[in-house]
């Protein structure tokens, strides 16, 4: 309840900063947009473990006009943008920890390569936002750099997307230099 009260107090400031079309966000999405990882963690755990809201309804809310999953949303709001001039991956880490915890405890189907309505995975979104830290976290947590979209047959794999985005060459260099892509990945 305390999380909800603190978020309601920040809504007016948020709407002034980001615009009125974000009023339809769930409180979980709003915590992500405001970069409040502790609040997000409490709401995810309360929603799932205490209120027993279905896992997939938390990961991809049906009651919001954002039409996306919270992993991709955490990348969007965690990247440098017009509202924030620095990268923050704390909400992304909270969501991944929550998903892995739900998978381990309740055998939930947590898929780090969840696609948005355009068939893009969180890794493609991170590449698009040139968010190296998010790319690294996603790959370390099992994101498939060779993922083939189930919803968009014309969408390239994240690896091809990365190579075609000339501005993202620094991301590619960092990914390779950190040995995030192993020989097993290339052999696929």
XYZ file of C-alpha atoms in Angstrom, residues 170-181:
12
model
C 30.691 0.350 -30.023
C 28.053 -1.960 -28.533
C 29.266 -4.806 -30.739
C 32.872 -4.179 -29.711
C 31.917 -4.177 -26.029
C 29.850 -7.340 -26.344
C 32.672 -9.168 -28.125
C 35.380 -7.803 -25.813
C 33.475 -9.023 -22.767
C 33.209 -12.534 -24.220
C 29.418 -12.455 -23.969
C 29.149 -14.310 -27.239
